[in-house]
Amino acid sequence: EIVLTQSPGTLSLSPGERATLSCRATQSVTSSYLDWYQHKPGQAPRLLIYGASTRATGIPDRFSGSGSGTDFTLTISRLEPEDFAVYYCHLYGDHLTFGGGTKVEIK
Amino acid sequence: EVQLVESGGGVVQPGGSLRLSCEASGFSISTYSLNWVRQAPGKGLEWISYISGPSTTINYADSVKGRFTISRDNAKNSLYLQMNSLTAEDTAVYFCSRVVAGPGWWYGMDVWGQGTTVTVSS
């Protein structure tokens, strides 16, 4: 079973700063099956990136995804106030798997 | 508007059962696979079950296998989750989500409901 580990657990940043979130798999995965979600308390999760690097419909271009093999990255180029949330990487397979999440909080 | 709305959550005693529903509007679920995902208090997202469009493929997380049953009624545009033998560890917000995928390709879970809360407590 593939496990996704996200780091850091919490990222404390100010609006306007760059956020770099990591997702590491325990073995090499198909990048086309790796996606990223944003989740705010009391709201539905939101698909940001699929196929490791393709932005979902309506997602601003300050969000970008990259990576392959076992290491993937979500980058938010300049944090907006509405970007403070928890971010999850996710892998599709026989058993869908989420990473543990990275909380991006206001510094 | 494309939307998923969950219902059926509540408070149930350990060992009890509950049936969750997820009603879709703005699109037909018949051509989509669907998931249930949950979030326990203070924890992250946990996938628990997947069902393909024609119900030919059904998968469960080990944590719920043998206790939960996913099903769908395409005519009613609805997804269900029958939960039996509930324990305190099943206390969570339960979300349904739409999958955009096909043989050999995956475009993610693009539509989610707001969730329904299940509390297992005596």
Coordinates of C-alpha atoms in Angstrom, one line a residue:
Chain A
E1 CA 0.0 0.0 0.0
I2 CA 1.3 3.4 -1.0
V3 CA 1.5 6.0 1.7
L4 CA 1.6 9.8 1.0
T5 CA 3.5 11.9 3.4
Q6 CA 3.0 15.7 3.3
S7 CA 5.4 18.2 4.7
P8 CA 5.5 20.5 6.5
G9 CA 2.5 19.8 8.7
T10 CA 2.0 23.5 9.2
L11 CA 3.3 26.4 7.1
S12 CA 3.1 29.9 8.7
L13 CA 3.3 32.6 6.0
S14 CA 2.1 36.1 5.3
P15 CA -0.1 37.2 2.4
G16 CA 2.0 37.8 -0.6
E17 CA 4.5 35.2 0.3
R18 CA 5.3 32.0 -1.7
A19 CA 4.1 28.6 -0.3
T20 CA 5.8 25.4 -1.2
L21 CA 4.1 22.2 -0.1
S22 CA 5.6 18.7 -0.5
C23 CA 4.0 15.3 -1.0
R24 CA 6.2 12.2 -0.9
A25 CA 5.0 8.7 -1.9
T26 CA 6.5 5.5 -0.4
Q27 CA 7.0 4.2 -3.9
S28 CA 7.0 5.6 -7.4
V29 CA 3.5 6.5 -8.6
T30 CA 1.9 7.5 -11.9
S31 CA 1.9 11.3 -11.9
S32 CA -1.3 11.4 -13.9
Y33 CA -3.1 9.9 -10.8
L34 CA -1.8 12.5 -8.3
D35 CA -4.0 15.5 -7.4
W36 CA -4.2 18.3 -4.9
Y37 CA -7.2 19.6 -2.9
Q38 CA -7.8 22.6 -0.8
H39 CA -10.1 22.3 2.3
K40 CA -11.4 25.0 4.5
P41 CA -13.4 24.3 7.8
G42 CA -17.1 23.8 7.2
Q43 CA -16.7 23.8 3.4
A44 CA -16.4 21.2 0.7
P45 CA -12.9 20.2 -0.4
R46 CA -11.9 21.8 -3.7
L47 CA -10.0 20.2 -6.5
L48 CA -6.9 22.4 -7.4
I49 CA -4.6 20.3 -9.5
Y50 CA -4.9 16.9 -11.2
G51 CA -2.4 14.9 -13.2
A52 CA 0.2 16.4 -10.8
S53 CA 0.4 19.7 -12.8
T54 CA -2.9 20.5 -14.5
R55 CA -5.0 23.2 -12.9
A56 CA -8.7 22.3 -12.5
T57 CA -11.3 24.6 -14.0
G58 CA -11.4 28.0 -12.4
I59 CA -8.2 27.6 -10.4
P60 CA -6.1 30.8 -10.4
D61 CA -2.6 30.5 -12.0
R62 CA -0.9 31.3 -8.7
F63 CA -1.4 27.6 -8.0
S64 CA 0.9 25.2 -9.7
G65 CA 1.8 21.6 -9.3
S66 CA 4.9 19.7 -10.3
G67 CA 6.8 16.5 -9.6
S68 CA 7.1 12.9 -10.7
G69 CA 8.1 9.5 -9.3
T70 CA 7.8 9.8 -5.5
D71 CA 8.1 13.6 -5.0
F72 CA 5.4 16.2 -5.8
T73 CA 5.0 19.8 -5.0
L74 CA 2.2 22.3 -4.8
T75 CA 3.3 25.9 -5.1
I76 CA 1.2 29.0 -4.4
S77 CA 3.2 31.8 -5.9
R78 CA 1.7 34.7 -3.9
L79 CA -0.6 33.9 -1.0
E80 CA -4.0 35.6 -1.1
P81 CA -6.1 35.9 2.1
E82 CA -8.5 33.2 0.8
D83 CA -5.6 30.7 0.3
F84 CA -5.2 30.0 4.0
A85 CA -6.5 26.5 4.4
V86 CA -5.5 22.8 4.6
Y87 CA -4.0 21.2 1.4
Y88 CA -4.1 17.5 0.7
C89 CA -2.3 15.5 -2.0
H90 CA -4.2 12.5 -3.2
L91 CA -3.4 9.4 -5.2
Y92 CA -5.9 7.4 -7.3
G93 CA -5.6 3.6 -7.3
D94 CA -7.6 0.5 -6.1
H95 CA -7.5 2.3 -2.8
L96 CA -7.6 6.0 -3.0
T97 CA -5.1 7.6 -0.7
F98 CA -4.9 11.1 0.9
G99 CA -1.8 12.6 2.4
G100 CA -2.0 13.8 6.0
G101 CA -2.4 17.4 4.9
T102 CA -0.5 20.7 5.2
K103 CA -2.1 23.6 7.0
V104 CA -1.2 27.0 5.6
E105 CA -1.8 29.5 8.3
I106 CA -1.4 33.3 8.6
K107 CA 1.8 34.3 10.2
Chain B
E1 CA -25.9 24.4 -10.9
V2 CA -23.9 21.2 -10.5
Q3 CA -24.3 20.1 -6.9
L4 CA -24.1 17.2 -4.4
V5 CA -26.0 17.3 -1.2
E6 CA -25.5 14.7 1.6
S7 CA -28.1 13.8 4.2
G8 CA -28.8 11.2 6.8
G9 CA -26.2 12.0 9.4
G10 CA -27.0 12.1 13.1
V11 CA -26.2 10.6 16.4
V12 CA -26.1 6.9 16.8
Q13 CA -25.1 4.5 19.5
P14 CA -22.1 2.2 19.1
G15 CA -23.1 -0.9 17.2
G16 CA -25.9 0.9 15.5
S17 CA -26.5 1.6 11.8
L18 CA -27.1 4.7 9.7
R19 CA -27.7 5.2 6.0
L20 CA -26.3 8.3 4.3
S21 CA -27.6 9.7 1.0
C22 CA -26.0 12.0 -1.5
E23 CA -28.4 13.6 -4.1
A24 CA -27.0 15.1 -7.2
S25 CA -28.5 17.9 -9.2
G26 CA -27.4 19.7 -12.3
F27 CA -25.9 16.6 -13.9
S28 CA -26.7 12.9 -14.3
I29 CA -24.6 10.6 -12.0
S30 CA -25.0 7.7 -14.4
T31 CA -21.8 8.5 -16.3
Y32 CA -19.7 9.2 -13.2
S33 CA -17.9 7.2 -10.6
L34 CA -18.6 8.5 -7.1
N35 CA -16.8 8.4 -3.7
W36 CA -17.4 8.7 0.0
V37 CA -14.7 10.5 1.9
R38 CA -14.8 11.3 5.6
Q39 CA -13.0 13.6 8.0
A40 CA -12.9 12.7 11.7
P41 CA -12.6 15.6 14.2
G42 CA -9.2 17.1 14.1
K43 CA -8.0 14.7 11.4
G44 CA -7.4 14.8 7.7
L45 CA -9.5 13.5 4.8
E46 CA -9.9 9.7 4.6
W47 CA -11.2 8.0 1.5
I48 CA -13.7 5.2 2.4
S49 CA -15.5 3.9 -0.7
Y50 CA -15.7 4.1 -4.4
I51 CA -18.3 3.0 -6.9
S52 CA -18.1 3.1 -10.7
G53 CA -20.9 4.4 -12.9
P54 CA -22.5 1.1 -13.7
S55 CA -21.6 -0.2 -10.2
T56 CA -19.3 -2.8 -11.7
T57 CA -16.3 -1.7 -9.6
I58 CA -16.7 -1.1 -5.8
N59 CA -13.8 -0.6 -3.4
Y60 CA -13.6 0.0 0.3
A61 CA -11.0 1.2 2.7
D62 CA -9.9 -1.5 5.1
S63 CA -11.3 0.6 8.0
V64 CA -14.8 0.1 6.8
K65 CA -14.7 -3.1 4.7
G66 CA -17.4 -5.6 5.8
R67 CA -19.3 -2.9 7.7
F68 CA -20.2 -0.3 5.1
T69 CA -21.9 -0.8 1.8
I70 CA -21.9 1.8 -1.0
S71 CA -24.7 1.8 -3.6
R72 CA -26.3 4.1 -6.1
D73 CA -29.6 4.6 -7.9
N74 CA -28.9 6.3 -11.1
A75 CA -32.7 6.7 -11.8
K76 CA -32.9 8.7 -8.5
N77 CA -29.6 10.4 -9.2
S78 CA -28.4 9.4 -5.8
L79 CA -25.6 7.7 -4.0
Y80 CA -25.9 5.9 -0.7
L81 CA -23.7 4.6 2.2
Q82 CA -25.1 2.0 4.5
M83 CA -23.1 2.0 7.7
N84 CA -23.4 -0.9 10.2
S85 CA -21.6 -1.9 13.4
L86 CA -20.6 1.7 14.0
T87 CA -17.9 2.6 16.5
A88 CA -16.7 5.9 17.9
E89 CA -13.9 5.8 15.3
D90 CA -16.6 6.3 12.6
T91 CA -17.5 9.7 14.0
A92 CA -16.8 12.1 11.2
V93 CA -18.1 14.5 8.6
Y94 CA -18.9 12.4 5.5
F95 CA -18.5 13.9 2.0
C96 CA -19.6 12.5 -1.3
S97 CA -17.6 13.4 -4.4
R98 CA -17.9 13.1 -8.2
V99 CA -15.0 11.5 -10.0
V100 CA -13.9 12.5 -13.4
A101 CA -12.1 9.5 -14.8
G102 CA -12.1 6.7 -17.3
P103 CA -10.1 3.6 -18.2
G104 CA -6.5 4.6 -17.7
W105 CA -7.1 8.3 -16.9
W106 CA -8.0 10.3 -13.8
Y107 CA -9.0 14.0 -13.7
G108 CA -9.8 14.1 -10.0
M109 CA -12.8 14.6 -7.8
D110 CA -14.3 17.8 -9.1
V111 CA -17.6 18.2 -7.3
W112 CA -18.0 17.7 -3.6
G113 CA -20.9 18.0 -1.2
Q114 CA -20.8 20.1 2.0
G115 CA -20.9 16.9 4.2
T116 CA -23.1 15.3 6.7
T117 CA -22.0 14.7 10.3
V118 CA -22.2 11.3 11.9
T119 CA -21.6 11.0 15.7
V120 CA -21.3 7.6 17.3
S121 CA -21.8 8.0 21.0
S122 CA -23.7 6.3 23.8

